[in-house]
Short mmCIF file of C-alpha atoms in Angstrom, two decimals:
data_model
loop_
_atom_site.label_atom_id
_atom_site.label_comp_id
_atom_site.label_asym_id
_atom_site.label_seq_id
_atom_site.Cartn_x
_atom_site.Cartn_y
_atom_site.Cartn_z
CA GLY Z 1 -24.91 -10.66 21.44
CA GLN Z 2 -24.49 -11.23 25.15
CA GLN Z 3 -27.31 -13.04 26.86
CA LEU Z 4 -28.72 -13.01 30.33
CA ASN Z 5 -30.49 -16.20 31.35
CA GLN Z 6 -33.40 -15.22 33.55
CA SER Z 7 -35.50 -17.75 35.42
CA PRO Z 8 -38.14 -18.69 36.01
CA GLN Z 9 -39.95 -17.53 32.90
CA SER Z 10 -43.21 -17.25 34.83
CA MET Z 11 -44.52 -17.81 38.33
CA PHE Z 12 -47.93 -18.21 39.90
CA ILE Z 13 -47.93 -17.67 43.65
CA GLN Z 14 -50.36 -17.12 46.47
CA GLU Z 15 -50.61 -13.71 48.06
CA GLY Z 16 -48.28 -13.56 51.04
CA GLU Z 17 -45.72 -15.97 49.65
CA ASP Z 18 -42.10 -15.05 49.02
CA VAL Z 19 -40.74 -14.97 45.48
CA SER Z 20 -37.25 -15.51 44.13
CA MET Z 21 -35.97 -15.04 40.60
CA ASN Z 22 -32.47 -14.90 39.21
CA CYS Z 23 -30.27 -14.08 36.26
CA THR Z 24 -27.06 -15.74 35.19
CA SER Z 25 -24.55 -15.15 32.44
CA SER Z 26 -21.36 -16.64 31.12
CA SER Z 27 -19.92 -13.11 31.03
CA ILE Z 28 -18.87 -10.82 33.82
CA PHE Z 29 -21.09 -7.81 34.52
CA ASN Z 30 -20.11 -4.68 36.42
CA THR Z 31 -23.67 -3.60 37.18
CA TRP Z 32 -26.88 -5.50 37.75
CA LEU Z 33 -30.26 -3.83 37.58
CA TRP Z 34 -33.76 -5.07 38.27
CA TYR Z 35 -36.80 -3.52 36.58
CA LYS Z 36 -40.53 -4.11 36.81
CA GLN Z 37 -42.88 -3.52 33.90
CA ASP Z 38 -46.62 -3.14 34.31
CA PRO Z 39 -48.94 -3.55 31.30
CA GLY Z 40 -48.89 -0.53 29.01
CA GLU Z 41 -45.95 1.07 30.74
CA GLY Z 42 -42.20 1.21 30.40
CA PRO Z 43 -39.86 -0.64 32.75
CA VAL Z 44 -39.37 1.00 36.13
CA LEU Z 45 -36.09 0.62 37.99
CA LEU Z 46 -36.42 -1.29 41.27
CA ILE Z 47 -32.86 -1.88 42.45
CA ALA Z 48 -29.37 -1.11 41.10
CA LEU Z 49 -26.30 -3.08 42.17
CA TYR Z 50 -22.72 -1.95 41.53
CA LYS Z 51 -20.37 -4.17 43.54
CA ALA Z 52 -19.83 -7.90 43.71
CA GLY Z 53 -21.47 -9.25 46.83
CA GLU Z 54 -23.63 -6.17 47.28
CA LEU Z 55 -27.01 -6.86 48.90
CA THR Z 56 -29.57 -4.10 48.56
CA SER Z 57 -33.16 -3.80 49.74
CA ASN Z 58 -36.03 -1.63 48.57
CA GLY Z 59 -39.01 -2.26 50.83
CA ARG Z 60 -40.05 -5.88 50.39
CA LEU Z 61 -37.55 -6.34 47.57
CA THR Z 62 -34.00 -7.57 48.08
CA ALA Z 63 -31.42 -8.10 45.36
CA GLN Z 64 -27.83 -9.31 45.39
CA PHE Z 65 -24.90 -8.94 43.02
CA GLY Z 66 -23.25 -12.35 42.83
CA ILE Z 67 -19.68 -12.77 44.00
CA THR Z 68 -18.61 -14.16 40.62
CA ARG Z 69 -20.15 -11.06 38.91
CA LYS Z 70 -22.03 -13.45 36.64
CA ASP Z 71 -25.33 -13.64 38.46
CA SER Z 72 -27.91 -11.78 40.50
CA PHE Z 73 -31.12 -12.62 42.29
CA LEU Z 74 -34.23 -10.69 43.27
CA ASN Z 75 -36.41 -11.71 46.19
CA ILE Z 76 -39.86 -10.34 46.96
CA SER Z 77 -41.17 -11.05 50.42
CA ALA Z 78 -44.84 -11.32 51.42
CA SER Z 79 -46.16 -10.79 47.90
CA ILE Z 80 -49.25 -8.66 47.31
CA PRO Z 81 -51.52 -8.37 44.24
CA SER Z 82 -49.80 -5.22 42.98
CA ASP Z 83 -46.55 -7.18 42.63
CA VAL Z 84 -48.04 -8.64 39.45
CA GLY Z 85 -46.00 -7.73 36.40
CA ILE Z 86 -42.92 -8.65 34.43
CA TYR Z 87 -39.55 -8.39 36.17
CA PHE Z 88 -36.43 -7.89 34.09
CA CYS Z 89 -32.83 -8.20 35.09
CA ALA Z 90 -30.34 -6.10 33.16
CA GLY Z 91 -26.67 -5.39 33.32
CA HIS Z 92 -23.66 -3.66 31.88
CA LEU Z 93 -20.84 -5.90 30.80
CA LEU Z 94 -17.49 -5.39 32.47
CA SER Z 95 -15.78 -4.45 29.22
CA GLY Z 96 -16.15 -0.71 28.83
CA ASN Z 97 -19.13 1.54 28.23
CA THR Z 98 -21.44 -1.07 26.76
CA PRO Z 99 -25.19 -0.95 26.21
CA LEU Z 100 -27.53 -2.33 28.82
CA VAL Z 101 -28.34 -6.02 28.24
CA PHE Z 102 -31.75 -7.31 29.35
CA GLY Z 103 -32.92 -10.72 30.46
CA LYS Z 104 -36.07 -12.21 28.97
CA GLY Z 105 -38.16 -11.41 32.00
CA THR Z 106 -40.11 -13.24 34.69
CA ARG Z 107 -43.87 -12.89 34.55
CA LEU Z 108 -45.27 -12.89 38.07
CA SER Z 109 -48.91 -13.64 38.84
CA VAL Z 110 -50.23 -13.33 42.39
CA ILE Z 111 -53.37 -15.17 43.38
CA ALA Z 112 -55.31 -13.45 46.13
CA SER E 1 -34.10 10.97 37.12
CA ALA E 2 -35.15 12.82 33.98
CA VAL E 3 -38.80 13.01 32.97
CA ILE E 4 -39.22 11.21 29.65
CA SER E 5 -42.19 11.85 27.38
CA GLN E 6 -42.94 9.88 24.26
CA LYS E 7 -45.47 10.60 21.55
CA PRO E 8 -47.61 8.98 20.41
CA SER E 9 -48.30 6.65 23.31
CA ARG E 10 -49.88 4.18 20.93
CA ASP E 11 -50.82 3.95 17.28
CA ILE E 12 -52.30 1.54 14.78
CA CYS E 13 -50.77 1.85 11.33
CA GLN E 14 -51.24 0.32 7.92
CA ARG E 15 -48.63 -1.89 6.37
CA GLY E 16 -46.23 0.09 4.18
CA THR E 17 -46.59 3.38 6.02
CA SER E 18 -44.09 5.05 8.33
CA LEU E 19 -44.42 6.38 11.85
CA THR E 20 -42.19 8.88 13.62
CA ILE E 21 -41.94 8.55 17.38
CA GLN E 22 -40.87 11.55 19.43
CA CYS E 23 -38.92 11.45 22.69
CA GLN E 24 -38.64 14.55 24.85
CA VAL E 25 -36.53 14.75 28.00
CA ASP E 26 -36.77 17.53 30.55
CA SER E 27 -33.00 17.93 30.83
CA GLN E 28 -30.04 17.90 28.46
CA VAL E 29 -28.61 14.44 27.93
CA THR E 30 -25.66 13.19 25.93
CA MET E 31 -27.04 9.97 24.57
CA MET E 32 -30.49 8.73 23.68
CA PHE E 33 -31.01 4.99 23.45
CA TRP E 34 -33.86 3.56 21.42
CA TYR E 35 -35.16 0.11 22.36
CA ARG E 36 -37.72 -2.22 20.86
CA GLN E 37 -39.82 -4.64 22.87
CA GLN E 38 -41.65 -7.15 20.71
CA PRO E 39 -44.81 -8.75 22.16
CA GLY E 40 -43.97 -10.92 25.14
CA GLN E 41 -40.26 -10.30 24.70
CA SER E 42 -37.49 -8.41 26.42
CA LEU E 43 -35.96 -5.10 25.39
CA THR E 44 -33.54 -5.00 22.48
CA LEU E 45 -31.37 -1.99 21.72
CA ILE E 46 -31.98 -0.55 18.26
CA ALA E 47 -29.50 2.32 18.22
CA THR E 48 -27.71 4.99 20.21
CA ALA E 49 -28.22 8.61 19.16
CA ASN E 50 -25.77 11.41 19.96
CA GLN E 51 -26.29 15.00 18.98
CA GLY E 52 -24.36 16.11 15.94
CA SER E 53 -23.43 12.67 14.68
CA GLU E 54 -25.08 9.73 13.00
CA ALA E 55 -26.74 7.21 15.26
CA THR E 56 -24.95 3.95 15.96
CA TYR E 57 -27.09 0.94 15.09
CA GLU E 58 -26.96 -2.49 16.67
CA SER E 59 -26.65 -5.66 14.68
CA GLY E 60 -29.88 -6.39 12.84
CA PHE E 61 -31.03 -2.77 12.66
CA VAL E 62 -30.32 -0.37 9.80
CA ILE E 63 -30.71 3.35 9.25
CA ASP E 64 -32.99 2.97 6.25
CA LYS E 65 -35.53 1.08 8.34
CA PHE E 66 -35.13 3.06 11.58
CA PRO E 67 -33.87 6.57 10.79
CA ILE E 68 -33.14 8.60 13.91
CA SER E 69 -32.84 12.33 14.43
CA ARG E 70 -31.18 14.10 17.35
CA PRO E 71 -31.56 17.83 16.70
CA ASN E 72 -30.73 18.91 20.25
CA LEU E 73 -29.80 17.57 23.67
CA THR E 74 -33.38 17.13 24.90
CA PHE E 75 -35.12 15.60 21.90
CA SER E 76 -34.89 12.68 19.51
CA THR E 77 -37.10 10.92 17.00
CA LEU E 78 -37.19 7.37 15.73
CA THR E 79 -38.99 6.57 12.49
CA VAL E 80 -40.23 3.09 11.74
CA SER E 81 -40.26 3.00 7.95
CA ASN E 82 -42.24 0.92 5.49
CA MET E 83 -43.89 -0.92 8.33
CA SER E 84 -44.94 -4.54 8.35
CA PRO E 85 -46.85 -6.49 11.04
CA GLU E 86 -43.49 -7.74 12.35
CA ASP E 87 -42.77 -4.16 13.45
CA SER E 88 -45.61 -4.30 15.97
CA SER E 89 -43.80 -3.61 19.23
CA ILE E 90 -43.34 -1.18 22.06
CA TYR E 91 -40.65 1.35 21.22
CA LEU E 92 -38.88 3.00 24.15
CA CYS E 93 -36.36 5.78 24.44
CA SER E 94 -33.96 6.16 27.32
CA PRO E 95 -31.62 9.08 27.99
CA LYS E 96 -28.13 8.97 29.42
CA THR E 97 -25.61 11.67 30.19
CA CYS E 98 -21.90 11.24 29.55
CA GLY E 99 -19.92 10.78 32.72
CA GLN E 100 -22.62 8.80 34.47
CA GLY E 101 -20.76 5.59 33.78
CA ASN E 102 -23.00 2.59 34.15
CA SER E 103 -25.76 4.39 35.98
CA PRO E 104 -29.20 2.86 35.49
CA LEU E 105 -31.31 3.70 32.49
CA HIS E 106 -34.79 5.06 32.97
CA PHE E 107 -37.64 4.69 30.54
CA GLY E 108 -40.81 6.50 29.66
CA ASN E 109 -44.03 4.65 28.96
CA GLY E 110 -43.04 3.93 25.39
CA THR E 111 -44.98 3.89 22.13
CA ARG E 112 -47.13 0.85 21.51
CA LEU E 113 -47.25 0.29 17.75
CA THR E 114 -49.61 -2.11 16.01
CA VAL E 115 -49.20 -2.65 12.27
CA THR E 116 -52.12 -4.17 10.40
#
């Protein structure tokens, strides 16, 4: 099936630092979504992107839909301990009403 | 977004047994997606369930192993049959309503299954 290449796989950062993670694909996507999953819970939607070039913020989080429609990034500014978790990118392929495809996730650890 | 409730939230089961997971949504939805998340892995779609028709399974998943029911527009069940330790995963349902295009999916807290 279609794959999303998400990187980095894991990150260890100091509290207060900024974080950046991204997803790329060889296929064109018409939506990009970013989710966060805390232990023992389901993924929670952080940001949804629908147009190429779109830049959207949600508090300290900013995500962009790449111009080529094949990539997206998520930035977290001034990280805090509760940012710890696994972040997943996900997207719908351009070709019709297709299932949501997920990246493999980025595990974020914040050191106080 | 809809409120999604799954039962059980977690279970530990013996090899060879079956477990039925329930998903209840507080509004009527057209489609119910069932995902599996193996330990340390991402989410993989098992099947899509519509009311009144057989579920559509993704490659690698079959009805005999993962039978699904969709008796009405707010409820669905997924059964994990003849379980083995490899079935230990989090199972998540996600509702979607026709006409919402590629709107984001939302998830409940899932069912954490451990097979011994």
